[in-house]
Coordinates of C-alpha atoms in Angstrom, one line a residue:
Chain A
M20 CA 0.0 0.3 0.3
N21 CA 3.1 2.9 1.4
R22 CA 5.0 1.3 -2.4
I23 CA 1.7 2.3 -4.6
K24 CA 1.1 6.0 -2.3
K25 CA 4.5 6.2 -3.3
F26 CA 4.4 6.1 -6.5
T27 CA 1.5 8.1 -6.6
K28 CA 3.0 11.1 -4.9
N29 CA 6.2 10.4 -7.4
N30 CA 3.9 10.5 -10.5
P31 CA 1.1 11.9 -10.7
Q32 CA 0.0 11.8 -14.4
L33 CA 0.7 8.4 -14.8
T34 CA -1.8 7.7 -12.2
L35 CA -3.9 10.1 -13.8
L36 CA -3.4 8.6 -17.5
I37 CA -4.1 5.4 -15.7
L38 CA -6.8 5.6 -13.7
L39 CA -8.9 7.6 -17.2
I40 CA -8.4 4.5 -18.6
I41 CA -9.8 1.9 -16.4
I42 CA -12.2 4.2 -16.1
F43 CA -13.4 5.4 -19.8
S44 CA -12.1 1.2 -20.0
I45 CA -15.8 0.5 -17.6
L46 CA -17.5 2.8 -19.1
M47 CA -17.1 3.4 -22.5
P48 CA -17.1 -0.4 -24.4
A49 CA -16.3 1.3 -27.6
F50 CA -13.2 2.7 -25.9
R51 CA -11.6 0.2 -24.7
G52 CA -11.6 -1.6 -28.3
K53 CA -8.6 -3.0 -30.7
N54 CA -8.9 -0.3 -33.0
N55 CA -9.8 1.8 -30.8
I56 CA -6.7 1.6 -29.2
I57 CA -4.8 1.7 -32.4
N58 CA -6.5 4.5 -33.3
I59 CA -5.4 6.2 -30.8
L60 CA -1.4 5.4 -31.3
K61 CA -2.0 6.1 -35.1
Q62 CA -3.8 10.2 -34.5
S63 CA -0.9 11.3 -31.1
T64 CA 2.0 10.5 -34.1
T65 CA 2.5 13.7 -35.7
I66 CA 1.6 15.4 -31.8
S67 CA 4.1 12.8 -30.0
I68 CA 7.0 13.8 -32.5
I69 CA 6.5 17.2 -32.1
S70 CA 5.5 17.6 -28.5
Y71 CA 9.1 15.7 -27.9
G72 CA 10.6 18.4 -30.2
V73 CA 8.8 21.2 -27.9
A74 CA 9.9 19.5 -24.9
L75 CA 12.9 19.7 -25.0
V76 CA 13.0 23.1 -25.9
V77 CA 10.7 23.8 -22.8
I78 CA 12.9 21.9 -20.4
G79 CA 15.9 24.2 -22.0
G80 CA 13.8 26.9 -20.6
N81 CA 12.0 28.9 -24.0
L82 CA 9.3 27.6 -26.1
D83 CA 8.6 26.9 -30.0
L84 CA 5.4 28.3 -30.4
S85 CA 6.4 28.1 -34.9
V86 CA 6.2 24.3 -34.7
G87 CA 2.9 24.0 -36.3
A88 CA 3.0 27.0 -38.8
L89 CA 6.7 25.0 -39.8
L90 CA 4.4 21.8 -40.6
S91 CA 2.1 23.8 -42.6
L92 CA 5.3 24.9 -44.7
T93 CA 6.7 21.8 -44.9
L94 CA 4.0 19.2 -45.3
G95 CA 3.1 21.5 -48.5
L96 CA 6.7 21.2 -49.9
S97 CA 7.5 18.0 -48.7
I98 CA 3.9 15.9 -50.5
S99 CA 4.9 19.0 -53.6
M100 CA 8.5 17.8 -53.3
S101 CA 7.4 13.7 -53.8
M102 CA 6.0 14.1 -56.9
H103 CA 10.0 14.5 -58.5
N104 CA 11.4 12.5 -55.6
V105 CA 11.4 10.6 -52.4
A106 CA 14.1 11.6 -50.9
L107 CA 13.3 15.1 -51.9
A108 CA 10.6 14.9 -50.1
I109 CA 12.7 13.4 -47.3
L110 CA 15.2 16.3 -47.3
V111 CA 13.5 19.0 -49.2
P112 CA 11.9 19.7 -46.1
L113 CA 14.2 19.0 -43.8
G114 CA 16.5 21.7 -44.9
F115 CA 14.1 24.4 -44.2
A116 CA 12.8 23.0 -40.7
I117 CA 16.9 23.1 -39.8
V118 CA 16.8 26.9 -41.4
V119 CA 13.9 28.1 -39.4
G120 CA 15.1 26.0 -36.5
F121 CA 18.8 28.4 -36.2
V122 CA 17.7 31.8 -36.7
N123 CA 15.1 30.7 -34.1
G124 CA 17.5 29.4 -31.3
Y125 CA 20.1 32.2 -32.8
I126 CA 18.3 34.7 -31.9
V127 CA 17.1 33.7 -29.1
G128 CA 20.5 32.4 -27.7
R129 CA 22.3 35.6 -29.3
F130 CA 19.4 38.4 -28.2
R131 CA 18.4 36.6 -25.2
V132 CA 15.1 38.1 -26.5
N133 CA 11.6 36.7 -25.2
S134 CA 11.0 33.5 -27.1
I135 CA 7.6 33.0 -27.1
I136 CA 7.7 36.7 -28.4
L137 CA 10.4 36.0 -30.6
T138 CA 8.4 32.5 -32.0
L139 CA 5.0 33.9 -32.0
G140 CA 6.9 36.4 -35.0
M141 CA 8.2 33.7 -36.7
M142 CA 4.7 32.3 -36.7
S143 CA 3.6 35.0 -38.8
V144 CA 6.0 35.1 -40.4
I145 CA 5.5 31.4 -41.6
N146 CA 2.2 31.6 -42.3
G147 CA 2.2 34.3 -44.6
I148 CA 4.8 32.7 -46.3
V149 CA 2.9 29.6 -47.0
Q150 CA -0.1 31.5 -47.8
T151 CA 1.7 33.6 -50.4
Y152 CA 3.6 30.4 -53.0
R153 CA 0.6 28.5 -52.1
K154 CA -2.5 30.9 -53.2
G155 CA -5.1 28.8 -50.4
N156 CA -5.3 26.3 -52.1
I157 CA -4.4 22.0 -51.0
V158 CA -1.1 19.8 -52.0
I159 CA -2.1 16.4 -53.2
G160 CA -0.1 14.0 -53.8
M161 CA 0.4 10.2 -55.5
F162 CA -1.6 7.9 -54.6
G163 CA 0.2 4.1 -55.1
G164 CA 4.2 6.1 -54.9
A165 CA 7.3 5.1 -53.1
Y166 CA 5.9 7.7 -50.5
Q167 CA 3.1 6.0 -49.3
A168 CA 5.3 3.2 -49.1
I169 CA 6.9 5.7 -45.7
T170 CA 4.0 4.8 -44.1
D171 CA 2.8 0.6 -45.8
A172 CA 5.8 -0.2 -44.2
K173 CA 6.0 -2.2 -41.1
V174 CA 8.4 -3.2 -38.9
F175 CA 7.7 -6.8 -37.2
G176 CA 3.5 -5.9 -37.8
I177 CA 3.9 -2.8 -36.0
P178 CA 3.5 0.3 -38.2
S179 CA 6.3 2.4 -39.9
Y180 CA 5.5 5.6 -38.3
I181 CA 4.6 4.1 -34.7
V182 CA 7.7 2.0 -34.7
V183 CA 9.2 6.1 -35.2
Y184 CA 7.6 8.0 -32.6
I185 CA 8.9 5.7 -30.2
S186 CA 12.3 5.4 -31.0
I187 CA 12.3 8.8 -31.5
A188 CA 10.9 9.9 -27.5
I189 CA 14.1 6.9 -27.3
L190 CA 17.1 9.2 -28.6
Y191 CA 15.8 12.3 -27.3
Q192 CA 15.2 10.9 -23.8
F193 CA 18.9 9.4 -24.2
I194 CA 19.5 12.6 -25.2
L195 CA 18.3 14.3 -22.5
T196 CA 19.2 12.4 -19.6
R197 CA 22.4 10.5 -20.6
T198 CA 24.9 13.4 -22.8
V199 CA 26.7 16.3 -22.3
Y200 CA 24.4 18.3 -24.0
G201 CA 21.4 17.0 -22.7
R202 CA 22.3 18.7 -18.7
Q203 CA 24.1 21.7 -20.4
L204 CA 20.0 22.0 -21.2
I205 CA 18.9 21.0 -18.2
L206 CA 21.2 23.3 -16.2
M207 CA 20.3 26.6 -19.0
G208 CA 16.8 25.4 -17.9
T209 CA 17.0 25.8 -14.5
N210 CA 19.1 28.5 -14.1
R211 CA 20.3 30.7 -17.5
D212 CA 23.0 32.5 -15.3
A213 CA 24.4 30.1 -13.2
A214 CA 24.5 27.7 -16.7
E215 CA 26.4 30.8 -18.7
I216 CA 29.7 31.0 -15.2
A217 CA 29.7 27.6 -15.3
G218 CA 30.7 28.5 -19.2
I219 CA 28.5 26.5 -20.8
N220 CA 28.5 28.3 -24.5
I221 CA 24.4 29.5 -23.8
R222 CA 24.5 29.8 -28.3
K223 CA 24.8 26.9 -29.3
V224 CA 23.1 24.7 -26.4
T225 CA 20.0 27.3 -27.3
I226 CA 20.1 26.5 -31.4
I227 CA 20.5 23.0 -30.8
S228 CA 17.4 22.9 -29.1
F229 CA 16.0 24.5 -31.6
V230 CA 17.5 22.8 -34.6
I231 CA 16.4 19.6 -33.1
C232 CA 12.4 21.1 -32.8
G233 CA 12.4 21.9 -36.1
V234 CA 13.8 19.0 -37.2
S235 CA 11.2 17.1 -34.9
V236 CA 8.9 18.7 -36.9
A237 CA 10.2 17.6 -40.1
V238 CA 10.3 14.6 -39.3
A239 CA 6.7 14.4 -38.4
S240 CA 5.5 16.2 -41.6
I241 CA 6.6 13.4 -44.2
L242 CA 5.1 11.1 -42.0
M243 CA 1.7 13.3 -42.4
G244 CA 1.7 13.7 -45.8
A245 CA 2.8 10.3 -46.3
R246 CA -0.3 8.8 -44.6
L247 CA -2.4 11.2 -45.8
L248 CA -1.2 12.8 -49.2
Q249 CA -3.0 16.3 -48.7
G250 CA -1.9 19.0 -46.9
S251 CA -3.7 22.9 -46.3
T252 CA -2.4 25.7 -46.0
N253 CA -3.5 25.7 -42.5
T254 CA -2.3 21.6 -41.1
G255 CA -0.5 22.8 -38.9
A256 CA -2.9 26.0 -36.8
G257 CA -2.9 25.0 -33.4
L258 CA -0.4 21.7 -33.6
E259 CA 1.9 24.5 -30.8
F260 CA -0.4 25.2 -29.0
D261 CA -1.5 21.1 -28.5
A262 CA 2.0 20.0 -28.3
L263 CA 2.3 22.7 -25.2
T264 CA -0.7 21.5 -23.2
A265 CA 0.5 18.2 -23.7
I266 CA 3.8 18.6 -22.2
L267 CA 3.0 21.0 -19.8
I268 CA 0.1 18.2 -18.3
G269 CA 2.4 15.8 -18.2
G270 CA 4.7 17.1 -15.9
V271 CA 7.3 19.0 -17.9
S272 CA 7.7 22.7 -16.4
I273 CA 6.9 25.8 -18.5
E274 CA 9.9 27.4 -16.7
G275 CA 12.6 25.5 -17.7
G276 CA 14.6 22.9 -16.0
K277 CA 12.3 20.0 -15.1
G278 CA 10.8 17.1 -16.6
N279 CA 12.0 14.9 -19.4
I280 CA 9.9 13.3 -22.4
L281 CA 8.4 10.5 -20.6
N282 CA 6.6 13.1 -20.0
A283 CA 6.2 14.2 -23.0
M284 CA 5.3 10.9 -24.2
I285 CA 2.5 10.3 -20.6
G286 CA 1.1 13.5 -21.7
V287 CA 0.1 12.7 -25.1
F288 CA -1.6 9.7 -24.3
L289 CA -3.1 11.8 -21.3
L290 CA -4.5 14.0 -24.1
A291 CA -5.6 12.1 -26.1
V292 CA -7.2 9.8 -23.9
I293 CA -8.8 12.8 -22.6
I294 CA -9.9 13.9 -26.0
N295 CA -10.7 10.4 -27.6
G296 CA -12.8 10.1 -24.1
L297 CA -15.3 13.4 -25.5
T298 CA -15.4 11.8 -28.4
L299 CA -16.3 8.8 -27.3
L300 CA -19.0 10.7 -24.7
N301 CA -20.5 13.0 -27.7
V302 CA -19.4 16.4 -26.8
P303 CA -19.5 18.2 -29.2
F304 CA -16.2 18.9 -31.1
A305 CA -16.8 22.7 -29.6
W306 CA -15.7 21.3 -26.0
R307 CA -12.8 20.4 -27.3
N308 CA -10.5 23.8 -27.1
V309 CA -12.1 24.6 -23.3
A310 CA -11.0 21.3 -21.9
K311 CA -7.5 22.1 -23.7
G312 CA -7.3 25.2 -21.9
L313 CA -8.5 24.1 -18.5
M314 CA -5.8 21.4 -19.2
I315 CA -3.3 23.8 -19.0
L316 CA -4.6 26.0 -16.1
L317 CA -4.5 23.3 -14.0
A318 CA -0.5 21.4 -15.2
I319 CA 0.6 24.9 -14.2
L320 CA -1.8 25.4 -11.1
T321 CA -1.0 21.7 -9.2
E322 CA 2.8 22.7 -10.4
Q323 CA 3.1 25.5 -9.2
F324 CA 1.0 24.2 -5.9
L325 CA 3.0 21.0 -5.1
R326 CA 6.6 23.5 -6.2
T327 CA 5.7 25.4 -2.9
R328 CA 4.3 22.3 -0.5
N329 CA 7.8 20.7 -1.7
A330 CA 9.8 23.8 -1.3
Chain B
M162 CA 24.7 70.1 -33.3
H163 CA 24.5 68.4 -36.0
K164 CA 24.9 66.1 -33.0
N165 CA 21.8 67.1 -31.5
I166 CA 20.1 66.6 -34.3
I167 CA 20.7 63.2 -35.3
L168 CA 19.4 62.5 -31.9
K169 CA 17.0 63.9 -32.1
I170 CA 16.1 61.7 -34.6
I171 CA 16.9 58.4 -33.2
E172 CA 15.1 59.6 -30.1
H173 CA 11.5 60.1 -32.5
R174 CA 12.2 57.6 -34.6
I175 CA 9.1 55.9 -34.8
I176 CA 7.8 59.3 -35.6
T177 CA 10.5 59.5 -38.4
L178 CA 9.7 56.6 -39.6
I179 CA 5.6 57.0 -39.7
A180 CA 6.5 60.6 -41.4
M181 CA 9.0 59.4 -44.0
I182 CA 6.7 56.2 -45.2
C183 CA 3.9 59.3 -45.7
I184 CA 6.2 61.5 -48.1
V185 CA 6.9 58.1 -49.8
M186 CA 3.2 57.2 -50.2
F187 CA 2.3 60.3 -51.1
A188 CA 5.1 61.0 -53.8
I189 CA 3.7 57.2 -55.4
N190 CA -0.3 57.9 -55.1
G191 CA -2.0 61.2 -54.0
S192 CA -4.3 59.8 -52.2
F193 CA -2.3 58.9 -49.3
L194 CA -2.3 61.8 -46.9
S195 CA -5.9 62.2 -47.8
F196 CA -8.4 62.7 -44.9
T197 CA -10.5 59.7 -45.5
N198 CA -7.2 57.8 -45.8
I199 CA -5.9 59.5 -42.6
I200 CA -9.1 58.5 -41.2
S201 CA -9.4 55.2 -42.7
I202 CA -6.3 55.0 -40.8
L203 CA -7.0 55.9 -37.5
M204 CA -10.7 53.9 -37.9
K205 CA -8.9 50.7 -38.8
I206 CA -6.8 50.8 -35.3
S207 CA -8.8 52.2 -33.1
I208 CA -10.0 48.5 -32.4
E209 CA -6.5 47.2 -31.2
G210 CA -6.0 51.4 -30.0
I211 CA -7.9 50.8 -27.2
I212 CA -6.4 47.6 -26.1
V213 CA -2.7 48.6 -26.7
I214 CA -3.4 51.1 -23.6
G215 CA -3.4 48.0 -20.9
M216 CA -1.4 45.8 -23.1
A217 CA 1.5 48.8 -22.5
Y218 CA 1.1 48.9 -18.5
L219 CA 0.8 45.1 -18.3
I220 CA 4.9 45.0 -20.1
I221 CA 5.8 47.8 -18.1
L222 CA 4.7 46.2 -15.1
G223 CA 6.9 43.3 -17.2
E224 CA 3.7 41.4 -17.3
I225 CA 1.8 40.1 -20.8
D226 CA -2.0 38.8 -21.7
L227 CA -1.5 37.2 -25.0
S228 CA -5.7 36.6 -24.0
V229 CA -6.9 39.1 -25.5
G230 CA -8.3 39.0 -29.0
E231 CA -10.4 36.4 -27.0
I232 CA -11.3 38.3 -24.2
M233 CA -12.4 41.0 -27.1
G234 CA -14.2 38.1 -29.4
L235 CA -16.1 36.3 -25.3
S236 CA -17.1 40.3 -25.7
C237 CA -18.1 40.1 -28.5
F238 CA -20.9 37.3 -29.0
F239 CA -22.2 38.8 -25.2
V240 CA -22.3 42.2 -26.5
I241 CA -24.8 41.2 -29.5
F242 CA -26.3 38.4 -27.1
F243 CA -27.4 41.7 -24.9
Q244 CA -27.8 44.2 -27.5
Q245 CA -32.1 43.0 -28.0
F246 CA -31.7 44.8 -25.0
G247 CA -31.0 48.5 -25.9
I248 CA -27.6 49.9 -26.4
V249 CA -27.2 50.4 -22.7
P250 CA -26.9 46.8 -22.2
G251 CA -25.0 45.6 -25.0
V252 CA -21.9 47.9 -24.0
I253 CA -22.1 47.1 -20.7
A254 CA -21.8 43.2 -21.1
G255 CA -19.2 43.5 -23.4
I256 CA -16.8 45.5 -20.4
V257 CA -18.2 43.8 -16.9
C258 CA -16.9 39.9 -19.8
G259 CA -13.9 41.5 -20.4
L260 CA -13.2 42.3 -16.8
A261 CA -14.5 39.5 -15.3
V262 CA -11.8 38.0 -17.4
G263 CA -8.8 40.5 -16.5
I264 CA -9.5 39.9 -12.6
V265 CA -9.4 36.4 -12.7
N266 CA -6.4 36.6 -15.2
G267 CA -5.2 39.0 -12.8
I268 CA -5.8 36.1 -10.1
L269 CA -4.2 33.8 -11.5
V270 CA -1.2 35.5 -11.7
V271 CA -1.0 37.4 -8.2
K272 CA -2.1 34.9 -5.9
A273 CA -1.0 31.8 -7.3
K274 CA 2.1 33.8 -8.5
L275 CA 2.5 31.6 -11.8
P276 CA 3.6 33.4 -15.1
S277 CA 1.4 35.6 -16.6
I278 CA 2.8 34.2 -20.6
A279 CA 1.1 30.2 -19.2
V280 CA -1.9 31.6 -17.5
T281 CA -3.1 33.7 -20.4
L282 CA -1.6 31.1 -23.0
G283 CA -4.0 28.6 -21.3
M284 CA -6.9 31.2 -20.7
M285 CA -6.1 32.6 -24.4
I286 CA -7.2 29.0 -25.9
F287 CA -10.1 28.1 -22.8
L288 CA -11.9 31.3 -23.8
N289 CA -11.1 30.3 -27.6
G290 CA -13.1 26.8 -26.7
I291 CA -15.8 29.0 -24.3
I292 CA -16.8 31.5 -28.1
F293 CA -17.4 28.3 -29.9
V294 CA -18.9 25.6 -28.0
L295 CA -21.1 29.7 -27.2
T296 CA -21.6 30.2 -30.9
K297 CA -22.3 26.4 -32.0
L298 CA -18.7 26.3 -34.8
D299 CA -20.4 29.4 -36.2
S300 CA -20.3 32.5 -36.7
I301 CA -23.2 34.5 -35.1
S302 CA -24.8 38.2 -36.2
G303 CA -27.4 40.9 -33.8
T304 CA -30.3 42.1 -34.9
N305 CA -30.2 45.7 -32.9
P306 CA -30.1 48.4 -35.9
A307 CA -29.7 51.0 -33.2
F308 CA -26.1 48.8 -32.5
S309 CA -23.9 49.8 -35.5
K310 CA -25.1 53.2 -36.5
I311 CA -22.3 54.0 -33.0
A312 CA -20.0 53.1 -35.4
V313 CA -20.8 56.0 -38.4
T314 CA -21.5 58.5 -35.1
S315 CA -18.9 61.3 -36.4
I316 CA -18.6 64.4 -34.8
A317 CA -17.2 67.3 -37.7
G318 CA -16.2 63.8 -40.2
I319 CA -14.5 62.4 -37.0
P320 CA -16.6 58.7 -36.6
A321 CA -16.7 59.1 -32.4
F322 CA -14.7 55.9 -32.1
I323 CA -11.8 57.6 -33.1
F324 CA -11.9 60.7 -30.6
V325 CA -13.1 58.4 -27.8
M326 CA -9.4 55.8 -29.0
I327 CA -8.1 59.6 -28.3
I328 CA -9.4 60.0 -25.3
L329 CA -8.8 57.0 -23.4
I330 CA -5.2 56.9 -24.3
L331 CA -4.7 60.9 -22.8
I332 CA -6.3 60.2 -19.7
F333 CA -4.5 57.2 -19.3
E334 CA -0.6 58.5 -20.2
L335 CA -2.0 61.5 -17.9
I336 CA -2.3 58.7 -15.1
L337 CA 1.2 57.5 -16.1
R338 CA 2.2 59.7 -15.7
K339 CA 0.8 62.3 -12.5
T340 CA -0.7 59.8 -10.9
S341 CA 1.1 58.2 -8.0
Y342 CA -0.5 54.7 -8.8
G343 CA 1.1 55.9 -12.0
R344 CA 4.9 55.6 -11.0
N345 CA 3.6 53.0 -8.4
I346 CA 3.6 51.2 -12.1
Y347 CA 7.0 52.2 -12.9
A348 CA 8.7 51.6 -10.2
V349 CA 6.7 48.1 -9.4
G350 CA 8.2 47.1 -13.3
G351 CA 11.3 48.1 -12.4
N352 CA 11.7 46.4 -9.3
A353 CA 8.5 44.4 -8.1
Q354 CA 11.5 43.1 -4.4
A355 CA 12.2 47.0 -3.9
S356 CA 8.7 48.1 -4.4
K357 CA 7.0 45.2 -1.5
Y358 CA 9.6 46.3 0.1
A359 CA 9.1 50.6 0.1
N360 CA 5.6 49.7 0.7
I361 CA 3.8 49.6 -2.8
N362 CA 0.8 47.2 -2.7
V363 CA 2.1 45.3 -6.1
D364 CA -0.3 42.4 -6.1
R365 CA -3.0 45.5 -6.5
I366 CA -0.6 46.9 -8.7
K367 CA -1.0 44.2 -11.2
I368 CA -3.7 43.2 -10.5
S369 CA -5.5 45.9 -11.6
A370 CA -3.8 46.4 -15.0
F371 CA -4.3 43.0 -15.7
I372 CA -8.3 44.2 -15.1
L373 CA -8.1 47.1 -16.8
T374 CA -6.6 45.0 -19.8
G375 CA -8.9 43.1 -19.8
A376 CA -12.0 45.6 -19.7
L377 CA -10.5 47.3 -22.8
S378 CA -10.8 44.0 -25.0
G379 CA -13.7 44.0 -23.6
L380 CA -14.5 47.8 -24.9
A381 CA -13.0 47.3 -28.1
G382 CA -15.1 43.8 -28.6
V383 CA -17.9 46.5 -28.4
F384 CA -16.9 48.5 -31.5
L385 CA -15.6 45.7 -33.0
V386 CA -19.3 44.2 -33.2
S387 CA -21.0 48.0 -34.0
R388 CA -18.7 47.7 -37.0
F389 CA -18.7 44.8 -38.4
N390 CA -21.8 42.6 -36.4
I391 CA -20.2 39.7 -35.5
A392 CA -18.5 37.4 -33.6
S393 CA -16.6 33.7 -34.2
G394 CA -14.3 33.0 -32.6
A395 CA -12.0 32.3 -35.3
L396 CA -11.9 37.0 -34.5
G397 CA -9.3 37.4 -32.2
A398 CA -6.5 34.6 -32.9
T399 CA -3.2 37.7 -34.6
T400 CA -4.8 40.4 -32.1
P401 CA -2.3 39.5 -29.5
L402 CA 1.0 40.1 -32.3
F403 CA -1.2 42.6 -33.6
V404 CA -1.3 44.5 -30.4
I405 CA 2.6 43.1 -28.6
T406 CA 3.7 44.3 -31.7
A407 CA 2.6 47.3 -31.9
V408 CA 3.8 48.1 -28.3
L409 CA 6.9 46.7 -28.3
I410 CA 7.3 48.7 -31.6
G411 CA 6.4 51.7 -29.9
G412 CA 9.7 51.1 -27.2
V413 CA 8.0 49.4 -24.3
S414 CA 10.5 47.3 -23.5
L415 CA 9.4 44.1 -22.4
S416 CA 12.3 44.1 -19.3
G417 CA 9.6 46.5 -17.3
G418 CA 10.1 50.4 -16.4
E419 CA 9.8 51.4 -19.5
G420 CA 7.9 53.5 -22.0
N421 CA 4.6 54.8 -21.8
V422 CA 1.1 54.2 -24.1
F423 CA 1.6 57.8 -25.8
K424 CA 4.7 55.6 -27.5
A425 CA 2.7 52.1 -27.4
F426 CA 0.2 54.1 -29.4
Q427 CA 3.2 56.1 -32.0
G428 CA 4.3 51.4 -32.9
L429 CA 0.2 51.4 -33.5
L430 CA -0.1 54.2 -35.8
L431 CA 3.7 52.6 -37.1
V432 CA 2.3 49.6 -37.5
G433 CA -1.3 51.0 -39.4
V434 CA 0.4 53.5 -41.6
V435 CA 2.9 50.4 -42.9
E436 CA -0.8 48.2 -43.2
N437 CA -2.8 50.8 -45.2
A438 CA -0.2 51.5 -47.6
M439 CA 0.8 47.4 -48.2
I440 CA -2.8 47.5 -49.3
M441 CA -2.3 50.5 -51.3
L442 CA 0.2 48.6 -53.3
K443 CA -2.5 46.1 -53.9
L444 CA 0.0 43.2 -51.6
Y445 CA -1.2 40.2 -50.4
S446 CA -2.5 40.1 -47.3
S447 CA -0.4 37.1 -46.8
I448 CA 2.8 39.3 -47.7
K449 CA 0.9 41.3 -44.7
L450 CA 1.4 38.5 -42.0
I451 CA 5.5 38.0 -43.4
V452 CA 5.5 42.1 -42.4
M453 CA 4.1 41.9 -39.3
G454 CA 6.4 39.1 -37.6
L455 CA 9.8 40.6 -39.2
L456 CA 8.5 44.1 -37.3
L457 CA 7.9 42.4 -34.2
I458 CA 11.1 40.2 -34.4
L459 CA 13.4 43.0 -35.7
T460 CA 12.3 45.3 -32.8
L461 CA 12.5 42.6 -30.3
I462 CA 16.2 42.4 -31.5
I463 CA 16.4 45.8 -30.8
D464 CA 14.7 45.9 -27.6
S465 CA 17.5 43.6 -26.5
I466 CA 20.8 45.5 -27.3
H467 CA 19.1 48.9 -25.9
T468 CA 18.9 46.3 -22.5
A469 CA 21.7 45.0 -23.4
K470 CA 23.2 48.7 -23.3
E471 CA 21.8 50.3 -20.4
I472 CA 22.9 47.3 -18.2
Y473 CA 26.5 47.4 -19.4
K474 CA 26.7 51.1 -19.2

């Protein structure tokens, strides 16, 4: 009994997730169906990969709000490049994402600007670029080509995209907890001035975190493009807030320095299970943002409450 | 002598920039400086102009509010709902709704000691959801024709909204400059800890600024409904970007304790003039997004270099 108490105290988010899964499974037979579980995993591919990237940035004490707009950009690029060559469909979005990540990271690292406001501006710039060059049109990919094969591939019977996002989670978790870079990132998120005095190259660490975030978005958009073969100019709108909601309710602190990729993963599944449960309970679509906003507010409130209690 | 002129120009760089754009645009198209166009620029910025006042107060205090656009959107719904009972209930409903959200924002930031950027981000998404629920994912419009008359009321050819905006800017600039409340705002923004020791009620000042911003955003919703007779969840999406850009461009520093309402309004005027010039040059509205974003990024960089200089001086 004591061990359960200790577990719930140390992992409040995971406990909540398990509780919700149990409650929903008892209440709704449709929830525990195999198809629904696969559906939840499938639908959370994009948001998972993006959340892991954003989580790294947030742990470093910054925030990237341009990921949604970046996804719209790289998704369109990937699909239109897939008409020529699959390699281009992978490399071009990655290239653009690295550039955007670098610019974000450089400005934040070099000029110490507020990353939230900066990436809000970047979001506007990228949205403008996407709308200008696509003029509001939808890009449609070719059916049955080599591009689509990216998602049809299976590893040991598991769809490739699920394999990709789980391996990305493991990779990022490794980077964060087992490498020098990861420690520097956590220290920078906890106390930027102390990190600077300790001789950490703030500029480099910041840039790398934003570039990893950009690359995550590009990977997510390639998988999404190959699966849906279709992208509009605002496919990514709102994704930045979904990713933020997920990592905050998973237990990554918005103040930086606290949390890891496992937290982000739990957050994504919490969000997915709650939204899925709301859908199965026939709650109208309009209530979704109400739930998300409340979850963000509750997450930061509980985190603050726990911190003051422990302190 | 020359050095003095250059210093003056740097000090008033926003006004200089506005003047330069006006001169260039006037050379391209003579109607840019016509009375109608100037009025249309001012009319265009009058809605955001009211929110800018509150946002300037908050940023001087070292806080921020990302939920202003959605407060405005929510206010639009209540204005449309209550205008069937008359103009006054409609106006009051809009302002009260903004006031209420401002109180919640303020209490969450001050009493729960949460970062305002996170609180208002959550509030923004939450309110957006509430608007979607209330409007059932649609856009709704009001049925009281008298309400739309407010927007077309004008005094000496100048629409009443512009007067309201200018009067509000003057009042709040005076409060900032001449009252002890205003001086306390600068003190808290400069150093909240020191202000606390100097017996300033930091919490109350911060909450009051959030309430002010909320109420002004509510009033902006009243203006919006009167002009366009619409409420929907999509109205306020770009408002925080627009307002924050304007305030920062005007020279109000994100690090707090600096700037004033006049400066913020200059920034807004610049954004409005640039926007109008782009429309006149027949540039796509999507280019507007790029220019607005780049303006914000550039201002951030300039602001940061300026702050660094102040620190190492």
